[in-house]
Short mmCIF file of C-alpha atoms and ligand atoms in Angstrom, two decimals:
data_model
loop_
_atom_site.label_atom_id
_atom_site.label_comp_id
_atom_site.label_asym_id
_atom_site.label_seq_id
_atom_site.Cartn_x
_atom_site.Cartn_y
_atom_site.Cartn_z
CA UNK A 1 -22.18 -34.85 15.63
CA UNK A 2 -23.04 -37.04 18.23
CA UNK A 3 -21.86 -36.68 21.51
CA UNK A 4 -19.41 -39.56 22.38
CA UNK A 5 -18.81 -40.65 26.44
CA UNK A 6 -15.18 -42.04 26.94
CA UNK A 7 -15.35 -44.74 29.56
CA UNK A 8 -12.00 -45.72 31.68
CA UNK A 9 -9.50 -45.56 34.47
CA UNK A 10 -9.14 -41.52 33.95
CA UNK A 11 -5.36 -40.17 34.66
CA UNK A 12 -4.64 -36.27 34.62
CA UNK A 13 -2.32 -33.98 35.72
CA UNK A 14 -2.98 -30.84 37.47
CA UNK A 15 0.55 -29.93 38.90
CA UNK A 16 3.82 -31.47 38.64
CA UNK A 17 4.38 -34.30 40.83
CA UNK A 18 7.44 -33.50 43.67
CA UNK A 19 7.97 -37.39 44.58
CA UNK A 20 6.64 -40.76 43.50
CA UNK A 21 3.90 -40.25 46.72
CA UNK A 22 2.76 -36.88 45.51
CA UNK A 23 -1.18 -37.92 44.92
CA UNK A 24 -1.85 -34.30 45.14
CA UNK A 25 -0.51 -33.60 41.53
CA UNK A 26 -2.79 -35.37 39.92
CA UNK A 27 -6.85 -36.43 39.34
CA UNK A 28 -7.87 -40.26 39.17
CA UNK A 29 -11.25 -41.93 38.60
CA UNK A 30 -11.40 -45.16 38.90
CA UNK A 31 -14.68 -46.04 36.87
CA UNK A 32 -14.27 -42.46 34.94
CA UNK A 33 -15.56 -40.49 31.69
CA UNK A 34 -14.66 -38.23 29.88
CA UNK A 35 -17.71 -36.20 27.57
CA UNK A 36 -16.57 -35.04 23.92
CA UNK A 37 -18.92 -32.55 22.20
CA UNK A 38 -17.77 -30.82 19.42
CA UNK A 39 -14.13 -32.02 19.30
CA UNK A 40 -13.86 -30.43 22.71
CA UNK A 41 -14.38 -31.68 26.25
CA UNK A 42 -17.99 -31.24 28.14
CA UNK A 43 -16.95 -32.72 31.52
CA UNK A 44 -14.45 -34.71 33.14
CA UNK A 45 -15.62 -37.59 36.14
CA UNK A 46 -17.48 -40.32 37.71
CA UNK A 47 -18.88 -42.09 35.23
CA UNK A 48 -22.24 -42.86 36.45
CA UNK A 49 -22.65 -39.13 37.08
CA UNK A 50 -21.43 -37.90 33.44
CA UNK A 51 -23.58 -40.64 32.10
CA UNK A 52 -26.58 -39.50 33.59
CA UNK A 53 -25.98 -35.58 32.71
CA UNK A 54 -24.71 -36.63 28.95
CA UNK A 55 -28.51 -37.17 28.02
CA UNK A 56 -29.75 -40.40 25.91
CA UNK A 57 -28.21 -39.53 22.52
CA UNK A 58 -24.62 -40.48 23.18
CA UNK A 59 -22.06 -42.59 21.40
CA UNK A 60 -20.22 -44.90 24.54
CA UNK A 61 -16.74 -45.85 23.97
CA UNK A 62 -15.49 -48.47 27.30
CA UNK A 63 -12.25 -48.49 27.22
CA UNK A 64 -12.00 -50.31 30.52
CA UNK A 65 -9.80 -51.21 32.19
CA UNK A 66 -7.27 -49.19 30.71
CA UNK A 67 -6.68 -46.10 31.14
CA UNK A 68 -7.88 -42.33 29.83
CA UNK A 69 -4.98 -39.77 29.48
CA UNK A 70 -4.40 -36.64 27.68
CA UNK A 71 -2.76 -37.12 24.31
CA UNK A 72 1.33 -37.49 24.34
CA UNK A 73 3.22 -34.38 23.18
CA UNK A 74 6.54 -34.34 21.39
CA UNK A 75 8.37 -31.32 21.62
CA UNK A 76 11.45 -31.59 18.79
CA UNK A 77 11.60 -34.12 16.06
CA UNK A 78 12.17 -33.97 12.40
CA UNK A 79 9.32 -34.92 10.02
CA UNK A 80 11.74 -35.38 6.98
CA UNK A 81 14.00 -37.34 9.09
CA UNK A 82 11.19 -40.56 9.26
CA UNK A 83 13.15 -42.55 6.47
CA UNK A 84 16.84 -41.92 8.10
CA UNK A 85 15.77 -43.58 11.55
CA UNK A 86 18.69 -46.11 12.50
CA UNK A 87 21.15 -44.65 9.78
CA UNK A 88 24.51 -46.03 11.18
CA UNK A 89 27.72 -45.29 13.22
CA UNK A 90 28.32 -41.90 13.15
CA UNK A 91 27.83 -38.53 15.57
CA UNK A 92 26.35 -35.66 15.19
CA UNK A 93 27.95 -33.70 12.41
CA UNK A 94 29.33 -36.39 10.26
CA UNK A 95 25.80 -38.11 11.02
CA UNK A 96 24.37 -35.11 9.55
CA UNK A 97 26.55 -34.84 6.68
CA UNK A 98 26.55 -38.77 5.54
CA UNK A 99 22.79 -39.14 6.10
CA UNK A 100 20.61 -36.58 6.98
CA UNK A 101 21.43 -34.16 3.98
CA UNK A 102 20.82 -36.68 1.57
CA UNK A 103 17.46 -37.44 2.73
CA UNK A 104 16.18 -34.06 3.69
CA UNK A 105 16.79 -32.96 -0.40
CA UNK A 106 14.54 -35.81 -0.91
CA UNK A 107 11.53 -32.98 -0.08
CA UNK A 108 12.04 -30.86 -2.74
CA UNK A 109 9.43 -33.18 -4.73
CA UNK A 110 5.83 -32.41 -3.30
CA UNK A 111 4.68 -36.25 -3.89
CA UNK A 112 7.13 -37.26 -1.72
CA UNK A 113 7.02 -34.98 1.00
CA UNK A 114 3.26 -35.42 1.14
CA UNK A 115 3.54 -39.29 1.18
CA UNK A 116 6.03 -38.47 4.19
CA UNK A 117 3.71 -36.47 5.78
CA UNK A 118 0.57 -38.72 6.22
CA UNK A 119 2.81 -41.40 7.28
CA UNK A 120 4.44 -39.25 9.94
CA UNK A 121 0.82 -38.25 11.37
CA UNK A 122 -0.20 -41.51 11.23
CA UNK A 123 3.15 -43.28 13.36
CA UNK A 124 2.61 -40.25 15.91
CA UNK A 125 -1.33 -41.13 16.85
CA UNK A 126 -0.22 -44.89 16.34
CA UNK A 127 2.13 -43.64 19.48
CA UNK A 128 -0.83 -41.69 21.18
CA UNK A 129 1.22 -38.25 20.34
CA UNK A 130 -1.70 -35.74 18.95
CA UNK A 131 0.46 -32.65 19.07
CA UNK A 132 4.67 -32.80 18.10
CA UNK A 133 6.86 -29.51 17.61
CA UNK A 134 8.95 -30.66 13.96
CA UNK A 135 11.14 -29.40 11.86
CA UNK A 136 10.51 -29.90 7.75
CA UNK A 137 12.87 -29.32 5.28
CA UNK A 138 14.27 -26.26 4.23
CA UNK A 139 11.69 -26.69 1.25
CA UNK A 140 8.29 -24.52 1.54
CA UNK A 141 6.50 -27.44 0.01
CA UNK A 142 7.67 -29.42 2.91
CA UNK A 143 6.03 -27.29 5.69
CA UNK A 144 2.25 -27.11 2.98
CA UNK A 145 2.95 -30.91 3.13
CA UNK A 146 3.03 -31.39 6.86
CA UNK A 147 0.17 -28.51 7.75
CA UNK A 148 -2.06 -30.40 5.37
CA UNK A 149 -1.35 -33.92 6.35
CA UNK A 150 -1.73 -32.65 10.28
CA UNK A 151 -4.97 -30.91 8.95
CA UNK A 152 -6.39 -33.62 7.08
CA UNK A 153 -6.50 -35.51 10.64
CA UNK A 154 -7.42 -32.78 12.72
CA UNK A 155 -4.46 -32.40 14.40
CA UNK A 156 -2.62 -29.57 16.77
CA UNK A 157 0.95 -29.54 15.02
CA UNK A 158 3.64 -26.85 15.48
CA UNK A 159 6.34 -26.51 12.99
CA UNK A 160 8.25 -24.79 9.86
CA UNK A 161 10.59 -24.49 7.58
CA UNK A 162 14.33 -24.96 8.55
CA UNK A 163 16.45 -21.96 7.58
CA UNK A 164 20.04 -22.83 6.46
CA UNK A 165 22.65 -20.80 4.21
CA UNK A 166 25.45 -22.24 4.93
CA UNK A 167 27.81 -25.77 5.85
CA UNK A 168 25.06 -27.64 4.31
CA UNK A 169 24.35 -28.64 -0.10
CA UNK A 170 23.89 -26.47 -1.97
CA UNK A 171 20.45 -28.21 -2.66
CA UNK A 172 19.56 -27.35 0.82
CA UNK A 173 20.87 -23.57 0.86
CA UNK A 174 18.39 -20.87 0.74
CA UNK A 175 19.80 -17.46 1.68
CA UNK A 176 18.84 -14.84 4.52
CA UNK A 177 16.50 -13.50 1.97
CA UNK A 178 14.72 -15.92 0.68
CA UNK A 179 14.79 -18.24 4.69
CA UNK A 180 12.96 -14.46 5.39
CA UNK A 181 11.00 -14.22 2.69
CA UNK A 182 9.55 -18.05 2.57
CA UNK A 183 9.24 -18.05 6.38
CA UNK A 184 7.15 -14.89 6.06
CA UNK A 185 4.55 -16.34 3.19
CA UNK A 186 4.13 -19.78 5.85
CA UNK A 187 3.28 -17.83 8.70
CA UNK A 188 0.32 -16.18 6.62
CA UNK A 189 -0.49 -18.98 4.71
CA UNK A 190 -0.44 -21.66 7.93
CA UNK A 191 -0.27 -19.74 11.35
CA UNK A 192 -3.51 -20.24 13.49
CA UNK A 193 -5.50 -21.92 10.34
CA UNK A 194 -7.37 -24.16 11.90
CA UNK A 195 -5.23 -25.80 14.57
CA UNK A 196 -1.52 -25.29 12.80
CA UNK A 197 1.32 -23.25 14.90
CA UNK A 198 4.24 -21.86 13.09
CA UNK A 199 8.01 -22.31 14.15
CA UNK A 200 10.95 -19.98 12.91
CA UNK A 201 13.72 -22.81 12.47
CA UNK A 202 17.16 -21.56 11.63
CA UNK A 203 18.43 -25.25 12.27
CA UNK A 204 21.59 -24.66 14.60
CA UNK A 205 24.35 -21.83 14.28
CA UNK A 206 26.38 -23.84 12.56
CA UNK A 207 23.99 -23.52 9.25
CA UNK A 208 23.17 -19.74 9.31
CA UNK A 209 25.39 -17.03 8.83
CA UNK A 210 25.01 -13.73 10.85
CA UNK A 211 23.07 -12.35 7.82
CA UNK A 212 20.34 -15.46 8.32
CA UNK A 213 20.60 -14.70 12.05
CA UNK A 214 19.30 -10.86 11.74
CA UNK A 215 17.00 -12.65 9.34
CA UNK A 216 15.81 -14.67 11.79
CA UNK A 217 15.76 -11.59 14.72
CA UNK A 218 13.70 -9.90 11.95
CA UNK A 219 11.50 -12.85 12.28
CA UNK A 220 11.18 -13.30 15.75
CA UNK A 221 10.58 -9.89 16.69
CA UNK A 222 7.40 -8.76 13.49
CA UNK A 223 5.92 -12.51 14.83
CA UNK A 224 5.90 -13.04 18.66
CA UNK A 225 2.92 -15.64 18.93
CA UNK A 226 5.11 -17.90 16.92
CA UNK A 227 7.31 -20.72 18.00
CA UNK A 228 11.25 -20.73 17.87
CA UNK A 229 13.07 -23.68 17.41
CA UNK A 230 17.21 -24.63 16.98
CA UNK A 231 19.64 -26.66 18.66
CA UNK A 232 21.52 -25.99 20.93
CA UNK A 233 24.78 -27.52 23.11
CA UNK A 234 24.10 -31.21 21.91
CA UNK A 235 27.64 -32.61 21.01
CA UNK A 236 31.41 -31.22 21.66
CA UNK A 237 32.61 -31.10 17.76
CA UNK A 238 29.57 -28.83 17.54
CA UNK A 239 29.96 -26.24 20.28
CA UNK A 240 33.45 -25.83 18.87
CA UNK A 241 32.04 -25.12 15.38
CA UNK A 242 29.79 -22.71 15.90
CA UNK A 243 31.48 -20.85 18.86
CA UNK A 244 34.44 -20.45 16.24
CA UNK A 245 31.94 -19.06 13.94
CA UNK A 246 30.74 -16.09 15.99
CA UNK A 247 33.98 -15.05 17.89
CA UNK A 248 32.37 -12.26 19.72
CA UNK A 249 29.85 -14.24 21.45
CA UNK A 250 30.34 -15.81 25.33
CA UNK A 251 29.63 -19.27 24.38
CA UNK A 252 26.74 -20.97 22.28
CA UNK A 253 24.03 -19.36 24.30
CA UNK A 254 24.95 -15.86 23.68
CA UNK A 255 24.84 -16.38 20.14
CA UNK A 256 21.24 -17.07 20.47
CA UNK A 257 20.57 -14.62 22.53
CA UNK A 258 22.72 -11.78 20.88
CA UNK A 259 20.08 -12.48 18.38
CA UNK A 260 16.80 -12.01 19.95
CA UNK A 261 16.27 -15.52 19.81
CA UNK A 262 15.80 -16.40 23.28
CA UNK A 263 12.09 -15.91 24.59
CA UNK A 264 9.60 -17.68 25.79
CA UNK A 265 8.48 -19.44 22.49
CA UNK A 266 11.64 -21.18 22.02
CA UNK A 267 12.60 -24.90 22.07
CA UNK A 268 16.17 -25.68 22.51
CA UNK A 269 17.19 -28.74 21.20
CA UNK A 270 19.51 -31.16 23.35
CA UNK A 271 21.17 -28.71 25.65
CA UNK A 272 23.45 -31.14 26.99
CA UNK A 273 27.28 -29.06 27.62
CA UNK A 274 25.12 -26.25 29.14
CA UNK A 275 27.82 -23.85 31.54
CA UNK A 276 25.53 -22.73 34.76
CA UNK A 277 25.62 -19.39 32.94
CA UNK A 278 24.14 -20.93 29.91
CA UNK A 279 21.29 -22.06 31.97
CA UNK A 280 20.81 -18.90 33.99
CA UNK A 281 20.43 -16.89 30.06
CA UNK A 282 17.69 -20.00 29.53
CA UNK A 283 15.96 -19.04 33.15
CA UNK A 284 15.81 -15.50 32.19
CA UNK A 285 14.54 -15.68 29.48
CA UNK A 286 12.24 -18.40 29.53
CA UNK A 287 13.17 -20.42 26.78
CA UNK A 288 12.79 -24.01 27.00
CA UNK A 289 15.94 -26.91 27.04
CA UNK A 290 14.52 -30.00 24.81
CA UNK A 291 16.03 -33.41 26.69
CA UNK A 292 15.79 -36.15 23.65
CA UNK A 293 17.51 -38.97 25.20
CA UNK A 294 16.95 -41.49 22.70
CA UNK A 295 18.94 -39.36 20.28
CA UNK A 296 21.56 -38.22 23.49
CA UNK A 297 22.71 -42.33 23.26
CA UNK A 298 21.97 -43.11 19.71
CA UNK A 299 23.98 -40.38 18.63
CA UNK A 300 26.67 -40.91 21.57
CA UNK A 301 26.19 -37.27 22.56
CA UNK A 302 25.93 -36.98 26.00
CA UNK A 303 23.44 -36.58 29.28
CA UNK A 304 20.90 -34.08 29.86
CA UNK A 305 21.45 -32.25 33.40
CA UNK A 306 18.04 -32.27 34.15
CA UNK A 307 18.91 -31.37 38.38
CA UNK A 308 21.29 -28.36 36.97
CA UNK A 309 18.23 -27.29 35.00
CA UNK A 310 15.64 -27.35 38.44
CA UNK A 311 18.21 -26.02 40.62
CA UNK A 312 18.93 -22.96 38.43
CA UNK A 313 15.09 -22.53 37.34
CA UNK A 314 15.15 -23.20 33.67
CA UNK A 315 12.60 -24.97 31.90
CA UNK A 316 12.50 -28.29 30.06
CA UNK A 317 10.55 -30.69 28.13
CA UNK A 318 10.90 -34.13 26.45
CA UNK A 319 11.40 -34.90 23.28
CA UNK A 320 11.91 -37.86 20.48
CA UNK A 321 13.99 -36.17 18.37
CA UNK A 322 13.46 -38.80 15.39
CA UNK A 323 15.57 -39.19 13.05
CA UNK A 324 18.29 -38.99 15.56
CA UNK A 325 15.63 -40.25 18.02
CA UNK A 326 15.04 -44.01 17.72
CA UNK A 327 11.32 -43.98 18.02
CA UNK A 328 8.39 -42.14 18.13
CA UNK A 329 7.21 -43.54 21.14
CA UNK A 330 7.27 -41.52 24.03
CA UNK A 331 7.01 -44.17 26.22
CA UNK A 332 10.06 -45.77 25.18
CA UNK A 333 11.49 -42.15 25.49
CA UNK A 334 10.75 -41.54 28.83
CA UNK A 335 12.05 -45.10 29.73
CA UNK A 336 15.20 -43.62 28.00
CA UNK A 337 15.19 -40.46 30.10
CA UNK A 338 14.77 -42.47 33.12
CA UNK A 339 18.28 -44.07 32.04
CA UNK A 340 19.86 -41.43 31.20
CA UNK A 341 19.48 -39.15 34.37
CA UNK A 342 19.96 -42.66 36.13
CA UNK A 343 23.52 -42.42 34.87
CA UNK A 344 23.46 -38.71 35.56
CA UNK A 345 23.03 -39.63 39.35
CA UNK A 346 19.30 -38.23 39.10
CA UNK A 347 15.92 -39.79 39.41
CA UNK A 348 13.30 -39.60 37.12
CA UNK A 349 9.82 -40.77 38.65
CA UNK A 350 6.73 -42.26 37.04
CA UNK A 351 4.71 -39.42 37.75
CA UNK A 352 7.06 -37.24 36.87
CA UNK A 353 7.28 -38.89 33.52
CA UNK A 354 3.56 -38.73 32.46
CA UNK A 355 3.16 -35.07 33.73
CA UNK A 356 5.73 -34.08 31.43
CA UNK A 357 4.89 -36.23 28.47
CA UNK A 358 1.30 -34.27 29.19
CA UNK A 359 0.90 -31.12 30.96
CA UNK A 360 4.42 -30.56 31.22
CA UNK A 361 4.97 -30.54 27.54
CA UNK A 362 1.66 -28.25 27.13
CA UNK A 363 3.14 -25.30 29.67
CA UNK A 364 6.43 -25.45 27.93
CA UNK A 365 4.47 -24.73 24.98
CA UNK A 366 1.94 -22.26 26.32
CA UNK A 367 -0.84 -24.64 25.49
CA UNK A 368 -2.13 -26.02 28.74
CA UNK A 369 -5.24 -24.41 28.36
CA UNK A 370 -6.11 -26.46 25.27
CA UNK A 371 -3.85 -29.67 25.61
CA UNK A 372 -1.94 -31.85 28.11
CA UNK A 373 -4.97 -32.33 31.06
CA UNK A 374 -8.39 -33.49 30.80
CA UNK A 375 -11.16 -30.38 32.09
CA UNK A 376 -13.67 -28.72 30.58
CA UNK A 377 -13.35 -26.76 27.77
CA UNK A 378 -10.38 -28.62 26.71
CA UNK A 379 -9.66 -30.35 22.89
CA UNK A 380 -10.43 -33.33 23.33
CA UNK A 381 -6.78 -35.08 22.53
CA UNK A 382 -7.07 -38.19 24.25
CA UNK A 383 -5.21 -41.04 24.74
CA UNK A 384 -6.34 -45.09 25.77
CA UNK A 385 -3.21 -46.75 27.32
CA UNK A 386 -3.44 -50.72 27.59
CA UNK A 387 -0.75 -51.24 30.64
CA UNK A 388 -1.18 -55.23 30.01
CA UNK A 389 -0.61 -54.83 25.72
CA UNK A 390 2.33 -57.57 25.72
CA UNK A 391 2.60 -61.09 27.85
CA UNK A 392 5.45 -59.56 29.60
CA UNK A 393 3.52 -56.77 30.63
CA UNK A 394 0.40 -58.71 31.45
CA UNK A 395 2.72 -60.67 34.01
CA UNK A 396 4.47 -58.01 35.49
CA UNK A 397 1.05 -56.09 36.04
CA UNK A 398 -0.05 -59.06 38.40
CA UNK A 399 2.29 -58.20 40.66
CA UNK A 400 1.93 -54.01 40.67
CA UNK A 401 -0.20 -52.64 43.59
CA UNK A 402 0.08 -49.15 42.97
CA UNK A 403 -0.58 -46.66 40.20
CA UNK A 404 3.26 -45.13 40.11
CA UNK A 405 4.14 -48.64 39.24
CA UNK A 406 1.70 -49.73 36.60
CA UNK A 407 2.90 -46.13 34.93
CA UNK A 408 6.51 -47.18 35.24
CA UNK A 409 5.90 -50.30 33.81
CA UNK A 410 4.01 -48.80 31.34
CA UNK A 411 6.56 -46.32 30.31
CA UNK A 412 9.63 -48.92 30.68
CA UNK A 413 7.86 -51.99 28.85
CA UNK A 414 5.54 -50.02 26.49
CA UNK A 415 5.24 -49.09 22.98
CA UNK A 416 2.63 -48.45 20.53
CA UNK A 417 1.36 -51.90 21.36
CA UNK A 418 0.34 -50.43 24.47
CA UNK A 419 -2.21 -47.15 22.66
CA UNK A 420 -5.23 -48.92 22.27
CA UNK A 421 -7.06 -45.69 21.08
CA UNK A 422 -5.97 -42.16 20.01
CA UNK A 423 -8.54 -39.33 19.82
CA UNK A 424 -7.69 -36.67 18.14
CA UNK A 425 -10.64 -33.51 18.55
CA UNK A 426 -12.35 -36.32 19.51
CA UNK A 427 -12.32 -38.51 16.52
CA UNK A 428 -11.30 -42.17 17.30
CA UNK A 429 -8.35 -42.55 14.99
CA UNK A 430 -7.02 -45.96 15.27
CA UNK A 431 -9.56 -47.28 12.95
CA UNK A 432 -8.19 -45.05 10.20
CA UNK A 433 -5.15 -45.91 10.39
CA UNK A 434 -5.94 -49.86 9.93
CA UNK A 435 -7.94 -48.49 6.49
CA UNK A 436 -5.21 -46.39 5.36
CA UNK A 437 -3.27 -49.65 5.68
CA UNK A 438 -5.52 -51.56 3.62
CA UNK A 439 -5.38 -49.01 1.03
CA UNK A 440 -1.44 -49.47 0.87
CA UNK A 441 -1.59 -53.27 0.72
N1 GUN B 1 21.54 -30.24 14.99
C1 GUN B 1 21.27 -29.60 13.84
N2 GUN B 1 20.44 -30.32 13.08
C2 GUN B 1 20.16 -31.44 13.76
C3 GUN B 1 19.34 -32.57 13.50
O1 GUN B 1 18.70 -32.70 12.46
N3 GUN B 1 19.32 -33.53 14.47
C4 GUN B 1 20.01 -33.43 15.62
N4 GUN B 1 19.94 -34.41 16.52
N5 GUN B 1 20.79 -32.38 15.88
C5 GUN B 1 20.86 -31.40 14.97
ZN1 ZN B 2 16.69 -31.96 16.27
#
């Protein structure tokens, strides 16, 4: 394959930003490149100088004058869940019960999870997100569904099969097991083929009995390269529930933890009711608190302490969260984080924002040597954001005079109108997407 030269404004992080002035966190070129070869990244720079050292045999893509980032990353969202965005007037356990149920027993059929599947790959690179942590169904043929759609494009996904055997239909019961036994055949079948990453997903306490939580320690422990992912702490109904199902444990945390669940591969979803202990467990142990604030408001569960989280050295990341999440954007997610810790008394900046939506999200994971900055030797997951997409946003960028601002008004007016270009291993995907339309129509 040819080697392709990615011409524009080049944005990437290389620590996390402590301030809206803190230039030092990050590398901009003005008239920048970035050199694919091989689905990875050759070089990073001026563009004049990478165009001269690329050699005459080289595909040019000018993107100018937007800019060049590292693909988005979502950390927690639910690929089964795409059809049950915007389901009505409920929170979080009768929401669950009255929609969510219903549609995840949808995936039992193969044909429908795989239709599912492509579609969900294809609304995440419409959103410039080339790597997402999801759950699928509890359904095997769920998680060969989304591997092979995420494969098909090329794509770094993390996810797996949700465990549940218990408080949930029968239709979505399997039992510690067979949640064991399944889990175990995924991992061998899709763990490190090509670029998949498997996640043990008991969903939440509430849906696994103590026999599906040794299950799951079982789990953890024979496969430490793989993710963990449950919920944790999102909503007060459900703290209640599932402390009152495991007496013996301190709060919601310890549950977790008295299983071996807590390490440095987990994502905790929502984290919200957190006590400073809680957070202290998280610290230790290095597992990750998942802030989804478009499903925090949709769902009218609460605000993420992100300061509490900082101050007590715990790590976080940023998430969608469809279905519960109202988009896959995670733009219009970080404008919803900035909200949310707005009304938390905390401040969220620009910078701040697009580190963690990039190299942020890629340390939680362990990843930043592959994902989430721009340098050599890097996939080349890369994303072409159009600040001036809508007339609004071409008005309001006439008056911006600094980079922190045309980010914020990026991230607070934006929305897939904005992604001009996804690359995913250095394939140019929009264009597929417009012919996988076609075929539809
Ligand atoms: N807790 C357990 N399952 C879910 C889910 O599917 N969505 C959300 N938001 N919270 C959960
Ligand atoms: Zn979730």
């Amino acid at each position: 394959m040819k080697d392709l030269l990615i011409r524009g404004r080049v944005l990437t992080f290389i620590e996390e930003p402590q301030g809206i002035d803190d230039t030092q966190s990050y590398l901009t070129v003005e008239d920048g490149a970035v050199l694919v070869r091989d689905g990875k990244i050759a070089a990073v720079g001026d563009y004049a100088e990478i165009r001269r050292t690329a050699g005459a045999d080289v595909t040019i893509a000018d993107h100018r004058p937007h800019l060049v980032l590292p693909g988005l990353i979502d950390t927690h969202l639910h690929f089964p869940q795409t059809q049950a965005i915007a389901s009505y007037g409920a929170q979080l356990l009768e929401w669950l019960n009255t929609y969510i149920f219903v549609e995840e027993q949808k995936f039992a059929a193969p044909e429908h999870a795989g239709f599912v599947a492509g579609r969900f790959m294809d609304e995440l690179i419409a959103n410039g997100t080339t790597t997402a942590v999801a759950y699928c169904s509890v359904h095997p043929q769920s998680v060969d569904a989304y591997f092979a759609a995420a494969a098909e494009r090329g794509m770094l996904m993390i996810g797996g099969k949700v465990m549940m055997d218990r408080n949930a239909p029968e239709a979505l019961r399997d039992t510690p097991q067979q949640g064991y036994d399944e889990t175990r055949r995924l991992i061998d079948k899709w763990h490190g083929r090509g670029r998949a990453q498997y996640a043990i997903s008991p969903r939440f306490a509430i849906t696994s009995t103590p026999a599906q939580m040794e299950m799951s320690r079982a789990l953890v422990a024979e496969h430490p390269d793989c993710y963990v992912q449950t919920h944790l702490s999102e909503n007060r109904d459900e703290i209640a529930f599932a402390t009152s199902l495991f007496t013996a444990a301190k709060d919601y945390t310890d549950i977790y933890a008295h299983y071996g669940l807590l390490t440095e591969r987990t994502l905790l979803g929502h984290c919200i009711y957190l006590s400073d202990r809680e957070i202290s467990v998280l610290a230790e142990t290095g597992a990750v608190g998942v802030f989804c604030p478009t499903s925090n408001l949709f769902l009218g569960s609460g605000l993420f302490d992100r300061d509490r989280f900082d101050r007590l050295g715990a790590r976080w990341s940023v998430a969608t969260d469809v279905g519960a999440g109202t988009s896959f954007s995670m733009l219009e997610t970080m404008a919803e984080a900035y909200k949310v810790l707005h009304l938390n008394g905390q401040r969220l900046s620009p910078l701040n924002s697009f580190y963690r939506m990039t190299l942020g999200n890629a340390r939680v994971l362990g990843l930043q040597d592959k994902i989430g900055s721009l340098h050599a030797g890097a996939d080349a997951d890369i994303v072409i954001l159009d600040s001036s997409a809508k007339p609004a946003m071409e008005l309001r960028m006439r008056t911006a005079t600094s980079l922190a601002e045309e980010l914020f008004i990026l991230q607070t007016m934006g929305d897939d109108r904005c992604v001009a270009e996804t690359y995913v291993a250095g394939k140019a995907m929009k264009g597929r997407r417009i012919a996988a339309r076609r075929e539809l129509e």
